[in-house]
Amino acid sequence: MTVMVLSGNSAQAHAVRLARVQVVSAYPITPQTSIVEKIADLVATGALKAEYVQVESEHSALQVVVSASGMGARTYTATSSHGLLLMHELVHWASGARDPIVMGVVNRAVGPPWNIGADHTDSMSQRDTGWIQFYAESNQEVIDTVLMAFRLAEHPDVRLPVMVMEDAFYLSHTLEPVDVPDQAVVDGFLPPREAHATLHPGTSARLGSFTGPDRYVDFRFEVAKAMERVPATLRLVEEEYKKATGRSHGGAVPTYRVDDADAVLITMGTSTTTARTVVDDLRAQGKKVGLAKLRLFRPFPNEEIRALGAMVDRIGVADRSYTFGPMGAAGTEVSAALYPSSHHPAVTGFYAGIGGRDVTPHVVRRMYESLLSGAVPEVHWEDIEEEVSVDG
Amino acid sequence: MAKLTLPAQELMFSGHSACPGCGAALAMRLLLKGLGPRTVVSVPACCWTVIATPYPTTALGVAMMDNPIEATGASISGIRAALDAMGEKDVTVVGFAGDGGTADIGIQALSGMLERRTNALYVMYDNEAYMNTGVQRSGETPLGAWTTTTPVEGHEHGKIEAKKDMMAIVLAHHPVYAATLNPSFPEDFERKVEKAKAMSGPRFFDIFAPCSTGWRFDAQKTIAIGRLATDTGVFPLYEVENGRYHVTRKVGSLKPVEEYLHAQGRFRHLTPANIAAVGAQVRDGWEKLLTFESESLVAPTPSAAPTAPPATRA
Amino acid sequence: MIEIRFHGRGGQGAVLASEMLSQAAFIDGKVPQSFPFFGVERRGAPVTAFFRVDDHLIQIRTSITQPDIVVVLDPGLLKVIPVADGLRPGGLMLVNSRRPPAEIEAPPGARRATVDASRIALAHGLGSKTMPVVNTVILGALARASGVVSLEAISAAIEKYAPAKPAQNRDAAIEGYGAVRTIDPTTSPVPPVPKVPHPLPPLPEGPIASRPTTSIHTSSWRTLTPVIHLAHCTKCNFCWKFCPDDAIGFDDQGFPVIKLDYCKGCGICAEECPPKTIEMISED
């Protein structure tokens, strides 16, 4: 184990090196670019023995790794914002073909207007593509999650692709100390890929195929069942990672001081760190507040959210992207997960940090105060001049 | 048995679902005869998606990867990269795409694959329209042809634009080998397949694939139509190896283009003036080709220049 | 409501038949609904189309599994497709065939009708010998045998909506109307329906398909069959070289043999055979 001062993007690249990825393909886009540059360096120096295919678009980047994965190789790509949107067709394809690709996504706003700030609109727009989706809070979590992602993706019970999200600039370009596991430790945790349902030269087989209405649903159902097995498999993978490195990140929904809380805020990505300090401040003032982090967004952690809902009366959900539904994407999912429960906490959706705006302690404190006061609309835009409410 | 002039091996199975008399099916059969079992074929959305039959059957005796319509160039780069990474040697990687998936929506990925010197053979099987969706015009639909989106009614008289010259576009990328092939000339076809197989680096085939359904002729005429296409100069057979042109079927005097056009319902509406225009275009193309051939044999070509790119890369 | 299921081959016009029938029913003042089963139709491959008619707007949007009437545009399909599946008791089977209706296999209790639609279509210049376009003849026959629509409405719909040769198509329909032969189950014993295997695909093994298509017999696509007269065969192998279906093999002596399970009857071998020793013949 070595402690290095790394950016989130470097953490992704080091994870790719340690995972002994065999084929990488990517196309540059701000703020993902330093991942592909770093990987190019690692390949050039021989630190990573991978085929690095430089392509003319993100669409081709994902196609390269889809096809390479279909041949049995361990593969990685990374993108951001418009790049991810251009990939969209292949994002669906990868899960349908059961390709265990790992993709780093640097969450960035979508234009127009052009904006390179942190925003989850890009990956939220891919939430129903059959990919497992993690949102990371720190660079440590980035490197650890990418390594766990390969185990999870390639697990015979799963065989689905994984996205590991990091907030633009708040992680991608932020340097902080990261424990980088030794190669031998990673090799013990992550053996070479055992290829299931891949193509082999010299063998008659077709990967992809087509079906009529009679069979198509069977393939979708297989993906659905694999997705349902993710939570249990993640627990197993995280336990093994802990055994190997001594670290884990608390499963799908790690919580903080929620036990006797009157109100809990649910966050994703980097705003979680800021919120944790606000919880400590408010607790010091005697306010009973707690925090939960949606680390895993797909499959949605229904069980964990229901367990949380059984403990509190007020839940706020901070979304870093706008969706044109009843509330933000995470807020809507949390509400839907809670609906079948006997205990129904009040859920408020907040929009905070859209397009790279800072989610400051002040903004977080206001969200908690709204929740504690009990008099909040269903949906709340934080930190803008004119508050907008949407009728439910 | 008389000596076979083609390899005996069959790596395209019977029972596939191509239309009777399908030129694209014959193209695949002849291609795989020459390439052999250690071949991986990537196929985008096109007639061959369907010809290869639904799950759980496959019509190919080799490995076949499906890919979305515009991504064949990228797919074969990925397949080659995986094979290289996993130490698999002596495998021919093939992209087998229709003309729409190559010349229209797939041209970016094709250009990328050629530019990064992927060690693979890209095949455009050219049936000159979107046949899988039911005969809509593509960039490869020839001048004057009827399709469902270039109708012959009212003031419309078929496609008013010329066919896109994919060979010229590909040659601007300096592939190690590019050739036109026609299943009506199977020995020439097979010679080119075997030549391409022995090479390393980006290679390109434009394979003529008559379509009785879309071109409106009786299925038994597939071979005859293909023969006419070459002998009238509509689809000349040639190859370009490291920039040097070689016309592989020398036609002393071209047959009149009418013979080719009149054999197909898609050209039935053409007036004598239309036919003259098509004929002029065909003659012009043929003469240019002969000029390229004679010039490239004496002068160094761009790809033979010192700045020539490396032959191959994953 | 009356439900009709059409079985044909790609290129015969089954889908167009159901569409023109809709227009005809509308002319008759009824409310039609027609739609094709969108599979992967190729020329010659079996296709299905559906038609419903009622006095008011139809409130169901599914395939037809229990038809009142089954229309078969190609007699060859009887051997390969379970065309009579779900036919309601007392329902009608209308088949394009030279045979009399009493010889048509049908479920017990079914009414049967036949019309030699291929001959009539060719006589009116519709389609080719390999692929006669029989849809309008069948519509005329259907009008008579079922009474679902009037001949006047069928004629008017064909004149307006046939994509080519409207007059010939209309005349063909009128001839079909006159030529159809029907028989009631009470007057004649019904031959049993031949056992057609229902495809029972296995559970998915993942998105990898690895069963060779040689398990699929495409002989049913064929309307004409090649016959090689070996006396004149020079073993030049042209037939083998040019076959898009790899449907030609060789016997011990090196003579070509047609693999009849797979030949789709395209006729390339006959066309390209230098000594012209291959003949395309009709099997029906």
PDB file of C-alpha atoms in Angstrom, chain C residues 71-252:
ATOM      1  CA  VAL C  71     -56.762 -17.741 -45.774  1.00  0.00           C
ATOM      2  CA  VAL C  72     -53.775 -19.585 -47.218  1.00  0.00           C
ATOM      3  CA  LEU C  73     -52.199 -17.943 -50.253  1.00  0.00           C
ATOM      4  CA  ASP C  74     -49.795 -20.792 -50.975  1.00  0.00           C
ATOM      5  CA  PRO C  75     -50.669 -24.494 -50.756  1.00  0.00           C
ATOM      6  CA  GLY C  76     -47.067 -25.361 -49.846  1.00  0.00           C
ATOM      7  CA  LEU C  77     -47.558 -23.622 -46.509  1.00  0.00           C
ATOM      8  CA  LEU C  78     -50.039 -26.283 -45.347  1.00  0.00           C
ATOM      9  CA  LYS C  79     -47.112 -28.645 -44.818  1.00  0.00           C
ATOM     10  CA  VAL C  80     -44.863 -26.256 -42.911  1.00  0.00           C
ATOM     11  CA  ILE C  81     -47.010 -23.803 -40.954  1.00  0.00           C
ATOM     12  CA  PRO C  82     -49.765 -24.783 -38.496  1.00  0.00           C
ATOM     13  CA  VAL C  83     -52.147 -22.583 -40.473  1.00  0.00           C
ATOM     14  CA  ALA C  84     -55.310 -24.026 -38.927  1.00  0.00           C
ATOM     15  CA  ASP C  85     -54.162 -23.319 -35.361  1.00  0.00           C
ATOM     16  CA  GLY C  86     -57.035 -21.982 -33.264  1.00  0.00           C
ATOM     17  CA  LEU C  87     -59.594 -21.999 -36.114  1.00  0.00           C
ATOM     18  CA  ARG C  88     -62.992 -21.648 -34.459  1.00  0.00           C
ATOM     19  CA  PRO C  89     -65.458 -24.557 -34.771  1.00  0.00           C
ATOM     20  CA  GLY C  90     -67.369 -24.135 -38.002  1.00  0.00           C
ATOM     21  CA  GLY C  91     -64.730 -21.726 -39.260  1.00  0.00           C
ATOM     22  CA  LEU C  92     -63.640 -21.437 -42.880  1.00  0.00           C
ATOM     23  CA  MET C  93     -60.321 -22.404 -44.460  1.00  0.00           C
ATOM     24  CA  LEU C  94     -59.769 -20.844 -47.874  1.00  0.00           C
ATOM     25  CA  VAL C  95     -56.730 -22.194 -49.710  1.00  0.00           C
ATOM     26  CA  ASN C  96     -55.082 -21.317 -53.011  1.00  0.00           C
ATOM     27  CA  SER C  97     -54.950 -24.788 -54.518  1.00  0.00           C
ATOM     28  CA  ARG C  98     -55.805 -26.753 -57.639  1.00  0.00           C
ATOM     29  CA  ARG C  99     -57.256 -29.478 -55.461  1.00  0.00           C
ATOM     30  CA  PRO C 100     -60.967 -29.735 -54.663  1.00  0.00           C
ATOM     31  CA  PRO C 101     -61.860 -28.494 -51.176  1.00  0.00           C
ATOM     32  CA  ALA C 102     -62.672 -32.021 -49.964  1.00  0.00           C
ATOM     33  CA  GLU C 103     -58.965 -32.853 -50.188  1.00  0.00           C
ATOM     34  CA  ILE C 104     -57.857 -29.964 -47.993  1.00  0.00           C
ATOM     35  CA  GLU C 105     -56.731 -30.960 -44.537  1.00  0.00           C
ATOM     36  CA  ALA C 106     -58.640 -29.062 -41.879  1.00  0.00           C
ATOM     37  CA  PRO C 107     -59.753 -29.378 -38.271  1.00  0.00           C
ATOM     38  CA  PRO C 108     -62.994 -31.321 -37.780  1.00  0.00           C
ATOM     39  CA  GLY C 109     -66.043 -29.157 -38.344  1.00  0.00           C
ATOM     40  CA  ALA C 110     -64.240 -26.657 -40.552  1.00  0.00           C
ATOM     41  CA  ARG C 111     -65.721 -25.405 -43.801  1.00  0.00           C
ATOM     42  CA  ARG C 112     -63.285 -25.596 -46.690  1.00  0.00           C
ATOM     43  CA  ALA C 113     -62.858 -23.673 -49.905  1.00  0.00           C
ATOM     44  CA  THR C 114     -60.260 -23.704 -52.666  1.00  0.00           C
ATOM     45  CA  VAL C 115     -59.476 -21.593 -55.685  1.00  0.00           C
ATOM     46  CA  ASP C 116     -56.686 -22.088 -58.226  1.00  0.00           C
ATOM     47  CA  ALA C 117     -55.464 -18.574 -57.610  1.00  0.00           C
ATOM     48  CA  SER C 118     -51.987 -19.086 -59.076  1.00  0.00           C
ATOM     49  CA  ARG C 119     -53.375 -20.044 -62.457  1.00  0.00           C
ATOM     50  CA  ILE C 120     -55.884 -17.182 -62.468  1.00  0.00           C
ATOM     51  CA  ALA C 121     -53.255 -14.641 -61.383  1.00  0.00           C
ATOM     52  CA  LEU C 122     -50.863 -15.695 -64.142  1.00  0.00           C
ATOM     53  CA  ALA C 123     -53.673 -15.626 -66.687  1.00  0.00           C
ATOM     54  CA  HIS C 124     -54.175 -11.950 -65.765  1.00  0.00           C
ATOM     55  CA  GLY C 125     -50.452 -11.193 -65.938  1.00  0.00           C
ATOM     56  CA  LEU C 126     -49.996 -10.870 -62.180  1.00  0.00           C
ATOM     57  CA  GLY C 127     -46.543 -11.895 -60.959  1.00  0.00           C
ATOM     58  CA  SER C 128     -44.250 -14.509 -62.439  1.00  0.00           C
ATOM     59  CA  LYS C 129     -44.290 -18.279 -62.636  1.00  0.00           C
ATOM     60  CA  THR C 130     -41.931 -18.419 -59.620  1.00  0.00           C
ATOM     61  CA  MET C 131     -44.035 -15.962 -57.668  1.00  0.00           C
ATOM     62  CA  PRO C 132     -47.599 -15.419 -58.877  1.00  0.00           C
ATOM     63  CA  VAL C 133     -49.228 -12.468 -57.098  1.00  0.00           C
ATOM     64  CA  VAL C 134     -52.434 -14.145 -55.958  1.00  0.00           C
ATOM     65  CA  ASN C 135     -53.759 -11.709 -53.384  1.00  0.00           C
ATOM     66  CA  THR C 136     -56.545 -10.144 -55.437  1.00  0.00           C
ATOM     67  CA  VAL C 137     -57.814 -13.491 -56.753  1.00  0.00           C
ATOM     68  CA  ILE C 138     -57.966 -14.680 -53.160  1.00  0.00           C
ATOM     69  CA  LEU C 139     -59.937 -11.599 -52.138  1.00  0.00           C
ATOM     70  CA  GLY C 140     -62.553 -12.311 -54.791  1.00  0.00           C
ATOM     71  CA  ALA C 141     -62.782 -15.918 -53.635  1.00  0.00           C
ATOM     72  CA  LEU C 142     -63.014 -14.798 -50.014  1.00  0.00           C
ATOM     73  CA  ALA C 143     -65.912 -12.455 -50.818  1.00  0.00           C
ATOM     74  CA  ARG C 144     -67.891 -15.363 -52.262  1.00  0.00           C
ATOM     75  CA  ALA C 145     -66.900 -18.067 -49.771  1.00  0.00           C
ATOM     76  CA  SER C 146     -67.336 -15.964 -46.623  1.00  0.00           C
ATOM     77  CA  GLY C 147     -69.666 -13.121 -47.489  1.00  0.00           C
ATOM     78  CA  VAL C 148     -67.562 -10.825 -45.295  1.00  0.00           C
ATOM     79  CA  VAL C 149     -67.481  -8.225 -48.065  1.00  0.00           C
ATOM     80  CA  SER C 150     -69.313  -7.657 -51.301  1.00  0.00           C
ATOM     81  CA  LEU C 151     -67.690  -8.253 -54.682  1.00  0.00           C
ATOM     82  CA  GLU C 152     -68.538  -4.639 -55.590  1.00  0.00           C
ATOM     83  CA  ALA C 153     -66.581  -3.327 -52.602  1.00  0.00           C
ATOM     84  CA  ILE C 154     -63.635  -5.634 -53.307  1.00  0.00           C
ATOM     85  CA  SER C 155     -63.554  -4.513 -56.939  1.00  0.00           C
ATOM     86  CA  ALA C 156     -63.708  -0.848 -55.974  1.00  0.00           C
ATOM     87  CA  ALA C 157     -60.992  -1.235 -53.315  1.00  0.00           C
ATOM     88  CA  ILE C 158     -58.684  -3.043 -55.732  1.00  0.00           C
ATOM     89  CA  GLU C 159     -59.175  -0.432 -58.454  1.00  0.00           C
ATOM     90  CA  LYS C 160     -58.240   2.282 -56.010  1.00  0.00           C
ATOM     91  CA  TYR C 161     -55.512   0.659 -53.908  1.00  0.00           C
ATOM     92  CA  ALA C 162     -53.745  -1.974 -56.044  1.00  0.00           C
ATOM     93  CA  PRO C 163     -50.189  -0.641 -56.460  1.00  0.00           C
ATOM     94  CA  ALA C 164     -50.051  -1.772 -60.111  1.00  0.00           C
ATOM     95  CA  LYS C 165     -52.333  -3.137 -62.871  1.00  0.00           C
ATOM     96  CA  PRO C 166     -55.624  -2.157 -61.171  1.00  0.00           C
ATOM     97  CA  ALA C 167     -57.865  -3.381 -64.007  1.00  0.00           C
ATOM     98  CA  GLN C 168     -56.132  -6.766 -64.282  1.00  0.00           C
ATOM     99  CA  ASN C 169     -56.260  -7.188 -60.509  1.00  0.00           C
ATOM    100  CA  ARG C 170     -59.952  -6.340 -60.413  1.00  0.00           C
ATOM    101  CA  ASP C 171     -60.713  -8.805 -63.218  1.00  0.00           C
ATOM    102  CA  ALA C 172     -58.653 -11.458 -61.442  1.00  0.00           C
ATOM    103  CA  ALA C 173     -60.697 -10.912 -58.268  1.00  0.00           C
ATOM    104  CA  ILE C 174     -63.932 -11.276 -60.215  1.00  0.00           C
ATOM    105  CA  GLU C 175     -62.665 -14.510 -61.747  1.00  0.00           C
ATOM    106  CA  GLY C 176     -61.638 -15.725 -58.279  1.00  0.00           C
ATOM    107  CA  TYR C 177     -65.152 -14.943 -57.045  1.00  0.00           C
ATOM    108  CA  GLY C 178     -66.585 -17.142 -59.765  1.00  0.00           C
ATOM    109  CA  ALA C 179     -64.063 -19.943 -59.490  1.00  0.00           C
ATOM    110  CA  VAL C 180     -64.044 -20.651 -55.749  1.00  0.00           C
ATOM    111  CA  ARG C 181     -65.325 -24.051 -54.676  1.00  0.00           C
ATOM    112  CA  THR C 182     -66.635 -24.640 -51.155  1.00  0.00           C
ATOM    113  CA  ILE C 183     -67.671 -27.669 -49.190  1.00  0.00           C
ATOM    114  CA  ASP C 184     -69.465 -28.126 -45.870  1.00  0.00           C
ATOM    115  CA  PRO C 185     -68.115 -30.481 -43.224  1.00  0.00           C
ATOM    116  CA  THR C 186     -71.436 -32.308 -43.104  1.00  0.00           C
ATOM    117  CA  THR C 187     -71.198 -33.372 -46.715  1.00  0.00           C
ATOM    118  CA  SER C 188     -67.704 -34.811 -46.720  1.00  0.00           C
ATOM    119  CA  PRO C 189     -65.248 -36.368 -44.287  1.00  0.00           C
ATOM    120  CA  VAL C 190     -62.390 -34.061 -43.397  1.00  0.00           C
ATOM    121  CA  PRO C 191     -58.814 -35.315 -43.810  1.00  0.00           C
ATOM    122  CA  PRO C 192     -56.865 -34.851 -40.595  1.00  0.00           C
ATOM    123  CA  VAL C 193     -54.577 -31.862 -40.239  1.00  0.00           C
ATOM    124  CA  PRO C 194     -50.978 -32.945 -40.795  1.00  0.00           C
ATOM    125  CA  LYS C 195     -48.800 -32.674 -37.705  1.00  0.00           C
ATOM    126  CA  VAL C 196     -46.664 -29.604 -38.139  1.00  0.00           C
ATOM    127  CA  PRO C 197     -44.060 -29.283 -35.412  1.00  0.00           C
ATOM    128  CA  HIS C 198     -44.535 -26.179 -33.326  1.00  0.00           C
ATOM    129  CA  PRO C 199     -41.181 -24.534 -32.824  1.00  0.00           C
ATOM    130  CA  LEU C 200     -40.377 -24.829 -29.136  1.00  0.00           C
ATOM    131  CA  PRO C 201     -37.257 -22.775 -28.649  1.00  0.00           C
ATOM    132  CA  PRO C 202     -35.013 -23.484 -25.685  1.00  0.00           C
ATOM    133  CA  LEU C 203     -34.417 -21.165 -22.764  1.00  0.00           C
ATOM    134  CA  PRO C 204     -31.866 -18.460 -23.439  1.00  0.00           C
ATOM    135  CA  GLU C 205     -28.270 -19.469 -22.925  1.00  0.00           C
ATOM    136  CA  GLY C 206     -27.215 -15.833 -23.006  1.00  0.00           C
ATOM    137  CA  PRO C 207     -27.162 -13.732 -26.163  1.00  0.00           C
ATOM    138  CA  ILE C 208     -25.009 -16.327 -27.938  1.00  0.00           C
ATOM    139  CA  ALA C 209     -26.579 -18.277 -30.778  1.00  0.00           C
ATOM    140  CA  SER C 210     -24.704 -21.387 -31.846  1.00  0.00           C
ATOM    141  CA  ARG C 211     -27.119 -23.812 -33.485  1.00  0.00           C
ATOM    142  CA  PRO C 212     -26.355 -24.067 -37.221  1.00  0.00           C
ATOM    143  CA  THR C 213     -29.123 -23.025 -39.595  1.00  0.00           C
ATOM    144  CA  THR C 214     -28.899 -26.420 -41.252  1.00  0.00           C
ATOM    145  CA  SER C 215     -31.631 -27.269 -38.723  1.00  0.00           C
ATOM    146  CA  ILE C 216     -33.918 -24.902 -40.681  1.00  0.00           C
ATOM    147  CA  HIS C 217     -35.405 -26.268 -43.879  1.00  0.00           C
ATOM    148  CA  THR C 218     -36.086 -23.565 -46.426  1.00  0.00           C
ATOM    149  CA  SER C 219     -37.592 -25.909 -48.999  1.00  0.00           C
ATOM    150  CA  SER C 220     -41.018 -24.420 -48.271  1.00  0.00           C
ATOM    151  CA  TRP C 221     -39.908 -21.146 -49.850  1.00  0.00           C
ATOM    152  CA  ARG C 222     -39.682 -22.869 -53.201  1.00  0.00           C
ATOM    153  CA  THR C 223     -42.325 -22.712 -55.895  1.00  0.00           C
ATOM    154  CA  LEU C 224     -40.151 -24.265 -58.638  1.00  0.00           C
ATOM    155  CA  THR C 225     -37.690 -27.104 -58.172  1.00  0.00           C
ATOM    156  CA  PRO C 226     -34.478 -27.664 -60.139  1.00  0.00           C
ATOM    157  CA  VAL C 227     -34.055 -31.052 -61.763  1.00  0.00           C
ATOM    158  CA  ILE C 228     -30.641 -31.967 -63.184  1.00  0.00           C
ATOM    159  CA  HIS C 229     -30.619 -34.089 -66.316  1.00  0.00           C
ATOM    160  CA  LEU C 230     -27.315 -35.794 -65.673  1.00  0.00           C
ATOM    161  CA  ALA C 231     -26.930 -37.179 -69.193  1.00  0.00           C
ATOM    162  CA  HIS C 232     -25.803 -33.755 -70.371  1.00  0.00           C
ATOM    163  CA  CYS C 233     -23.982 -32.664 -67.195  1.00  0.00           C
ATOM    164  CA  THR C 234     -20.305 -31.820 -67.809  1.00  0.00           C
ATOM    165  CA  LYS C 235     -19.455 -31.512 -64.099  1.00  0.00           C
ATOM    166  CA  CYS C 236     -18.403 -27.921 -64.681  1.00  0.00           C
ATOM    167  CA  ASN C 237     -19.614 -27.029 -61.148  1.00  0.00           C
ATOM    168  CA  PHE C 238     -21.144 -23.709 -62.216  1.00  0.00           C
ATOM    169  CA  CYS C 239     -24.350 -24.639 -60.372  1.00  0.00           C
ATOM    170  CA  TRP C 240     -22.357 -25.242 -57.179  1.00  0.00           C
ATOM    171  CA  LYS C 241     -20.267 -22.091 -57.511  1.00  0.00           C
ATOM    172  CA  PHE C 242     -23.180 -19.722 -57.892  1.00  0.00           C
ATOM    173  CA  CYS C 243     -25.662 -21.163 -55.384  1.00  0.00           C
ATOM    174  CA  PRO C 244     -26.426 -18.524 -52.704  1.00  0.00           C
ATOM    175  CA  ASP C 245     -27.882 -21.208 -50.429  1.00  0.00           C
ATOM    176  CA  ASP C 246     -25.092 -23.765 -50.627  1.00  0.00           C
ATOM    177  CA  ALA C 247     -27.869 -26.094 -51.737  1.00  0.00           C
ATOM    178  CA  ILE C 248     -25.801 -28.082 -54.232  1.00  0.00           C
ATOM    179  CA  GLY C 249     -23.500 -30.939 -53.296  1.00  0.00           C
ATOM    180  CA  PHE C 250     -21.888 -33.746 -55.242  1.00  0.00           C
ATOM    181  CA  ASP C 251     -22.474 -37.460 -55.461  1.00  0.00           C
ATOM    182  CA  ASP C 252     -19.733 -40.137 -55.473  1.00  0.00           C
TER     183      ASP C 252
END
